[in-house]
């Protein structure tokens, strides 16, 4: 079993910054991909950013503002969010895929990010 614990959400004014963290623990042999998704009210969940090996991928809407990184020793992925906009308001979910005893793909519990003045 693999568990994810997210932290770092909250309320921030437009133009502000937040840093999300997601730590994976449990029966992990290898992590392949770590990513962040978000879901705004009334909208579908969408990919924000992902990191696999040394490669990163970003949604067009966050390019240049968000940075994803990972600490392999801690099995932790981060999302640094700068120049936040009201349209970034959503519940942010961490997703981790890899292999332990079996292949796994797990979701975090979600953390709310609210961008408002």
Short mmCIF file of N, CA and C in Angstrom, two decimals:
data_model
loop_
_atom_site.label_atom_id
_atom_site.label_comp_id
_atom_site.label_asym_id
_atom_site.label_seq_id
_atom_site.Cartn_x
_atom_site.Cartn_y
_atom_site.Cartn_z
N UNK A 1 0.84 -1.20 0.00
CA UNK A 1 0.00 0.00 0.00
C UNK A 1 0.87 1.24 0.00
N UNK A 2 0.45 2.22 -0.80
CA UNK A 2 1.15 3.49 -0.89
C UNK A 2 0.19 4.60 -0.46
N UNK A 3 0.68 5.48 0.38
CA UNK A 3 -0.12 6.59 0.85
C UNK A 3 0.54 7.91 0.46
N UNK A 4 -0.31 8.92 0.21
CA UNK A 4 0.17 10.25 -0.11
C UNK A 4 -0.37 11.24 0.91
N UNK A 5 0.49 12.15 1.33
CA UNK A 5 0.07 13.21 2.25
C UNK A 5 0.43 14.54 1.62
N UNK A 6 -0.60 15.35 1.37
CA UNK A 6 -0.41 16.65 0.75
C UNK A 6 -0.45 17.76 1.80
N UNK A 7 0.22 18.84 1.50
CA UNK A 7 0.16 20.01 2.37
C UNK A 7 0.49 21.25 1.56
N UNK A 8 0.16 22.40 2.13
CA UNK A 8 0.58 23.67 1.54
C UNK A 8 -0.50 24.52 0.93
N UNK A 9 -1.72 24.06 0.87
CA UNK A 9 -2.78 24.88 0.30
C UNK A 9 -3.17 26.01 1.25
N UNK A 10 -4.05 26.87 0.76
CA UNK A 10 -4.52 27.97 1.59
C UNK A 10 -5.07 29.10 0.77
N UNK A 11 -5.26 30.24 1.45
CA UNK A 11 -5.78 31.44 0.82
C UNK A 11 -4.63 32.40 0.52
N UNK A 12 -4.61 32.92 -0.69
CA UNK A 12 -3.55 33.84 -1.09
C UNK A 12 -4.15 34.90 -1.99
N UNK A 13 -3.59 36.10 -1.95
CA UNK A 13 -4.07 37.18 -2.81
C UNK A 13 -3.52 37.01 -4.23
N UNK A 14 -4.21 37.55 -5.19
CA UNK A 14 -3.70 37.51 -6.58
C UNK A 14 -2.28 38.07 -6.65
N UNK A 15 -1.43 37.37 -7.39
CA UNK A 15 -0.03 37.75 -7.48
C UNK A 15 0.85 37.10 -6.45
N UNK A 16 0.25 36.44 -5.50
CA UNK A 16 1.00 35.79 -4.44
C UNK A 16 1.53 34.42 -4.84
N UNK A 17 2.15 33.76 -3.86
CA UNK A 17 2.79 32.46 -4.09
C UNK A 17 2.38 31.46 -3.02
N UNK A 18 2.39 30.20 -3.43
CA UNK A 18 2.19 29.08 -2.52
C UNK A 18 3.06 27.93 -2.98
N UNK A 19 3.40 27.07 -2.04
CA UNK A 19 4.16 25.86 -2.36
C UNK A 19 3.42 24.66 -1.81
N UNK A 20 3.08 23.75 -2.71
CA UNK A 20 2.43 22.51 -2.32
C UNK A 20 3.47 21.39 -2.21
N UNK A 21 3.21 20.48 -1.26
CA UNK A 21 4.08 19.32 -1.09
C UNK A 21 3.24 18.06 -1.06
N UNK A 22 3.81 16.98 -1.52
CA UNK A 22 3.13 15.68 -1.50
C UNK A 22 4.18 14.61 -1.23
N UNK A 23 4.04 13.94 -0.10
CA UNK A 23 4.99 12.92 0.31
C UNK A 23 4.36 11.54 0.17
N UNK A 24 5.07 10.65 -0.49
CA UNK A 24 4.61 9.28 -0.67
C UNK A 24 5.33 8.37 0.31
N UNK A 25 4.58 7.41 0.84
CA UNK A 25 5.18 6.44 1.76
C UNK A 25 4.51 5.09 1.56
N UNK A 26 5.18 4.04 2.05
CA UNK A 26 4.62 2.71 1.93
C UNK A 26 5.55 1.80 1.16
N UNK A 27 4.94 0.81 0.53
CA UNK A 27 5.71 -0.19 -0.21
C UNK A 27 6.07 0.34 -1.59
N UNK A 28 7.17 1.07 -1.66
CA UNK A 28 7.60 1.70 -2.90
C UNK A 28 8.95 1.17 -3.32
N UNK A 29 9.00 0.60 -4.51
CA UNK A 29 10.29 0.17 -5.08
C UNK A 29 10.81 1.22 -6.03
N UNK A 30 9.90 1.79 -6.80
CA UNK A 30 10.30 2.79 -7.77
C UNK A 30 9.13 3.74 -8.04
N UNK A 31 9.41 5.03 -8.13
CA UNK A 31 8.39 5.99 -8.55
C UNK A 31 8.72 6.42 -9.98
N UNK A 32 7.74 6.30 -10.85
CA UNK A 32 7.94 6.67 -12.25
C UNK A 32 7.53 8.12 -12.52
N UNK A 33 6.32 8.45 -12.17
CA UNK A 33 5.80 9.78 -12.48
C UNK A 33 5.10 10.36 -11.26
N UNK A 34 5.36 11.64 -11.02
CA UNK A 34 4.66 12.38 -9.97
C UNK A 34 4.02 13.59 -10.63
N UNK A 35 2.80 13.88 -10.24
CA UNK A 35 2.12 15.00 -10.88
C UNK A 35 1.12 15.68 -9.99
N UNK A 36 0.73 16.86 -10.44
CA UNK A 36 -0.30 17.63 -9.77
C UNK A 36 -1.45 17.88 -10.74
N UNK A 37 -2.66 17.65 -10.26
CA UNK A 37 -3.87 17.94 -11.00
C UNK A 37 -4.69 18.92 -10.18
N UNK A 38 -5.66 19.54 -10.81
CA UNK A 38 -6.56 20.41 -10.06
C UNK A 38 -7.97 20.30 -10.60
N UNK A 39 -8.92 20.59 -9.72
CA UNK A 39 -10.31 20.57 -10.11
C UNK A 39 -11.01 21.77 -9.51
N UNK A 40 -11.48 22.65 -10.38
CA UNK A 40 -12.23 23.82 -9.95
C UNK A 40 -13.71 23.47 -9.90
N UNK A 41 -14.50 24.21 -9.14
CA UNK A 41 -15.94 23.92 -9.04
C UNK A 41 -16.60 23.91 -10.41
N UNK A 42 -17.33 22.83 -10.67
CA UNK A 42 -18.05 22.71 -11.93
C UNK A 42 -17.22 22.33 -13.12
N UNK A 43 -15.93 22.04 -12.89
CA UNK A 43 -15.05 21.70 -13.99
C UNK A 43 -14.45 20.32 -13.78
N UNK A 44 -13.91 19.77 -14.86
CA UNK A 44 -13.25 18.47 -14.77
C UNK A 44 -11.84 18.62 -14.20
N UNK A 45 -11.35 17.53 -13.64
CA UNK A 45 -9.97 17.52 -13.15
C UNK A 45 -9.02 17.64 -14.34
N UNK A 46 -8.00 18.48 -14.19
CA UNK A 46 -7.04 18.68 -15.27
C UNK A 46 -5.62 18.57 -14.76
N UNK A 47 -4.73 18.16 -15.65
CA UNK A 47 -3.32 18.08 -15.31
C UNK A 47 -2.74 19.48 -15.21
N UNK A 48 -2.00 19.73 -14.14
CA UNK A 48 -1.30 21.00 -13.96
C UNK A 48 0.16 20.85 -14.38
N UNK A 49 0.81 19.84 -13.80
CA UNK A 49 2.22 19.61 -14.08
C UNK A 49 2.58 18.19 -13.69
N UNK A 50 3.57 17.64 -14.37
CA UNK A 50 4.06 16.32 -14.02
C UNK A 50 5.56 16.26 -14.21
N UNK A 51 6.19 15.31 -13.53
CA UNK A 51 7.63 15.13 -13.63
C UNK A 51 7.92 13.64 -13.66
N UNK A 52 8.75 13.25 -14.65
CA UNK A 52 9.11 11.85 -14.82
C UNK A 52 10.58 11.80 -15.21
N UNK A 53 11.38 11.22 -14.35
CA UNK A 53 12.80 11.28 -14.57
C UNK A 53 13.24 12.73 -14.55
N UNK A 54 13.90 13.17 -15.56
CA UNK A 54 14.31 14.56 -15.62
C UNK A 54 13.41 15.44 -16.45
N UNK A 55 12.29 14.90 -16.89
CA UNK A 55 11.41 15.63 -17.78
C UNK A 55 10.20 16.18 -17.04
N UNK A 56 9.82 17.38 -17.41
CA UNK A 56 8.64 18.01 -16.82
C UNK A 56 7.64 18.38 -17.91
N UNK A 57 6.40 18.48 -17.50
CA UNK A 57 5.32 18.81 -18.42
C UNK A 57 4.35 19.74 -17.69
N UNK A 58 3.94 20.82 -18.36
CA UNK A 58 3.06 21.80 -17.74
C UNK A 58 1.85 22.10 -18.61
N UNK A 59 0.75 22.40 -17.96
CA UNK A 59 -0.40 22.93 -18.69
C UNK A 59 -0.04 24.32 -19.20
N UNK A 60 -0.57 24.67 -20.36
CA UNK A 60 -0.24 25.98 -20.94
C UNK A 60 -0.61 27.11 -19.99
N UNK A 61 -1.66 26.92 -19.23
CA UNK A 61 -2.16 27.99 -18.37
C UNK A 61 -1.24 28.31 -17.20
N UNK A 62 -0.29 27.42 -16.90
CA UNK A 62 0.60 27.66 -15.75
C UNK A 62 2.06 27.80 -16.14
N UNK A 63 2.38 27.62 -17.41
CA UNK A 63 3.77 27.73 -17.85
C UNK A 63 4.34 29.10 -17.51
N UNK A 64 5.54 29.07 -16.96
CA UNK A 64 6.20 30.31 -16.58
C UNK A 64 5.83 30.80 -15.19
N UNK A 65 4.81 30.21 -14.60
CA UNK A 65 4.38 30.63 -13.25
C UNK A 65 4.57 29.52 -12.21
N UNK A 66 4.35 28.28 -12.62
CA UNK A 66 4.45 27.14 -11.71
C UNK A 66 5.71 26.33 -12.03
N UNK A 67 6.28 25.74 -10.98
CA UNK A 67 7.44 24.87 -11.15
C UNK A 67 7.24 23.61 -10.34
N UNK A 68 7.37 22.47 -11.00
CA UNK A 68 7.29 21.19 -10.31
C UNK A 68 8.70 20.65 -10.09
N UNK A 69 8.90 20.04 -8.92
CA UNK A 69 10.20 19.44 -8.61
C UNK A 69 9.97 18.25 -7.70
N UNK A 70 11.00 17.43 -7.57
CA UNK A 70 10.87 16.26 -6.71
C UNK A 70 12.15 16.00 -5.94
N UNK A 71 11.99 15.44 -4.77
CA UNK A 71 13.11 14.99 -3.95
C UNK A 71 13.02 13.48 -3.89
N UNK A 72 13.85 12.80 -4.66
CA UNK A 72 13.76 11.34 -4.75
C UNK A 72 14.06 10.67 -3.42
N UNK A 73 14.95 11.23 -2.64
CA UNK A 73 15.32 10.63 -1.35
C UNK A 73 14.13 10.64 -0.38
N UNK A 74 13.25 11.63 -0.55
CA UNK A 74 12.10 11.76 0.33
C UNK A 74 10.80 11.31 -0.32
N UNK A 75 10.88 10.85 -1.58
CA UNK A 75 9.66 10.47 -2.31
C UNK A 75 8.62 11.58 -2.25
N UNK A 76 9.08 12.79 -2.46
CA UNK A 76 8.23 13.96 -2.32
C UNK A 76 8.26 14.80 -3.59
N UNK A 77 7.09 15.29 -3.95
CA UNK A 77 6.98 16.18 -5.10
C UNK A 77 6.45 17.54 -4.61
N UNK A 78 6.94 18.59 -5.23
CA UNK A 78 6.56 19.95 -4.86
C UNK A 78 5.97 20.67 -6.06
N UNK A 79 5.12 21.64 -5.77
CA UNK A 79 4.62 22.52 -6.80
C UNK A 79 4.74 23.95 -6.29
N UNK A 80 5.70 24.68 -6.83
CA UNK A 80 5.87 26.08 -6.49
C UNK A 80 4.98 26.90 -7.42
N UNK A 81 4.06 27.63 -6.84
CA UNK A 81 3.09 28.41 -7.63
C UNK A 81 3.31 29.89 -7.37
N UNK A 82 3.70 30.60 -8.41
CA UNK A 82 3.94 32.04 -8.32
C UNK A 82 2.94 32.79 -9.21
N UNK A 83 2.84 34.08 -8.97
CA UNK A 83 1.94 34.93 -9.76
C UNK A 83 0.55 34.32 -9.87
N UNK A 84 0.03 33.91 -8.75
CA UNK A 84 -1.26 33.22 -8.74
C UNK A 84 -2.38 34.14 -9.18
N UNK A 85 -3.35 33.53 -9.87
CA UNK A 85 -4.50 34.24 -10.40
C UNK A 85 -5.78 33.65 -9.81
N UNK A 86 -6.85 34.41 -9.79
CA UNK A 86 -8.11 33.85 -9.28
C UNK A 86 -8.53 32.56 -9.99
N UNK A 87 -8.21 32.46 -11.27
CA UNK A 87 -8.58 31.25 -12.01
C UNK A 87 -7.75 30.03 -11.62
N UNK A 88 -6.75 30.21 -10.79
CA UNK A 88 -6.00 29.07 -10.26
C UNK A 88 -6.70 28.45 -9.04
N UNK A 89 -7.77 29.06 -8.58
CA UNK A 89 -8.51 28.53 -7.44
C UNK A 89 -9.08 27.16 -7.78
N UNK A 90 -8.76 26.18 -6.95
CA UNK A 90 -9.17 24.80 -7.19
C UNK A 90 -8.70 23.92 -6.04
N UNK A 91 -9.18 22.70 -6.04
CA UNK A 91 -8.58 21.67 -5.18
C UNK A 91 -7.47 21.02 -5.98
N UNK A 92 -6.29 20.98 -5.42
CA UNK A 92 -5.13 20.42 -6.08
C UNK A 92 -4.86 19.01 -5.54
N UNK A 93 -4.69 18.08 -6.46
CA UNK A 93 -4.48 16.68 -6.11
C UNK A 93 -3.11 16.22 -6.62
N UNK A 94 -2.44 15.49 -5.77
CA UNK A 94 -1.18 14.87 -6.14
C UNK A 94 -1.47 13.47 -6.70
N UNK A 95 -0.72 13.07 -7.69
CA UNK A 95 -0.83 11.73 -8.27
C UNK A 95 0.55 11.13 -8.42
N UNK A 96 0.71 9.91 -7.95
CA UNK A 96 2.01 9.24 -8.02
C UNK A 96 1.82 7.85 -8.63
N UNK A 97 2.67 7.53 -9.58
CA UNK A 97 2.64 6.22 -10.23
C UNK A 97 4.01 5.57 -10.16
N UNK A 98 4.00 4.29 -9.90
CA UNK A 98 5.27 3.58 -9.83
C UNK A 98 5.05 2.13 -9.55
N UNK A 99 6.05 1.53 -8.92
CA UNK A 99 5.97 0.09 -8.65
C UNK A 99 6.45 -0.20 -7.24
N UNK A 100 5.64 -1.01 -6.53
CA UNK A 100 6.02 -1.54 -5.24
C UNK A 100 5.98 -3.04 -5.38
N UNK A 101 5.13 -3.71 -4.61
CA UNK A 101 4.89 -5.13 -4.83
C UNK A 101 4.19 -5.32 -6.17
N UNK A 102 3.39 -4.35 -6.51
CA UNK A 102 2.69 -4.29 -7.79
C UNK A 102 2.78 -2.87 -8.33
N UNK A 103 2.30 -2.69 -9.55
CA UNK A 103 2.21 -1.33 -10.08
C UNK A 103 1.15 -0.56 -9.29
N UNK A 104 1.40 0.71 -9.02
CA UNK A 104 0.42 1.52 -8.31
C UNK A 104 0.26 2.87 -8.97
N UNK A 105 -0.92 3.41 -8.79
CA UNK A 105 -1.26 4.78 -9.21
C UNK A 105 -2.21 5.31 -8.15
N UNK A 106 -1.74 6.24 -7.34
CA UNK A 106 -2.52 6.70 -6.20
C UNK A 106 -2.71 8.21 -6.23
N UNK A 107 -3.80 8.63 -5.57
CA UNK A 107 -4.14 10.05 -5.47
C UNK A 107 -4.03 10.53 -4.03
N UNK A 108 -3.64 11.77 -3.88
CA UNK A 108 -3.66 12.40 -2.58
C UNK A 108 -5.08 12.82 -2.23
N UNK A 109 -5.25 13.33 -1.01
CA UNK A 109 -6.58 13.69 -0.53
C UNK A 109 -7.05 15.03 -1.07
N UNK A 110 -6.17 15.79 -1.63
CA UNK A 110 -6.52 17.09 -2.17
C UNK A 110 -6.27 18.20 -1.18
N UNK A 111 -5.83 19.34 -1.70
CA UNK A 111 -5.63 20.52 -0.85
C UNK A 111 -6.19 21.73 -1.60
N UNK A 112 -6.95 22.55 -0.88
CA UNK A 112 -7.64 23.66 -1.49
C UNK A 112 -6.73 24.88 -1.61
N UNK A 113 -6.68 25.42 -2.80
CA UNK A 113 -5.97 26.68 -3.06
C UNK A 113 -7.01 27.71 -3.48
N UNK A 114 -7.07 28.80 -2.75
CA UNK A 114 -8.01 29.88 -3.05
C UNK A 114 -7.23 31.15 -3.31
N UNK A 115 -7.43 31.72 -4.48
CA UNK A 115 -6.75 32.97 -4.85
C UNK A 115 -7.81 34.05 -4.91
N UNK A 116 -7.75 34.96 -3.94
CA UNK A 116 -8.79 35.98 -3.84
C UNK A 116 -8.28 37.16 -3.02
N UNK A 117 -8.77 38.34 -3.35
CA UNK A 117 -8.42 39.52 -2.58
C UNK A 117 -9.48 39.80 -1.53
#
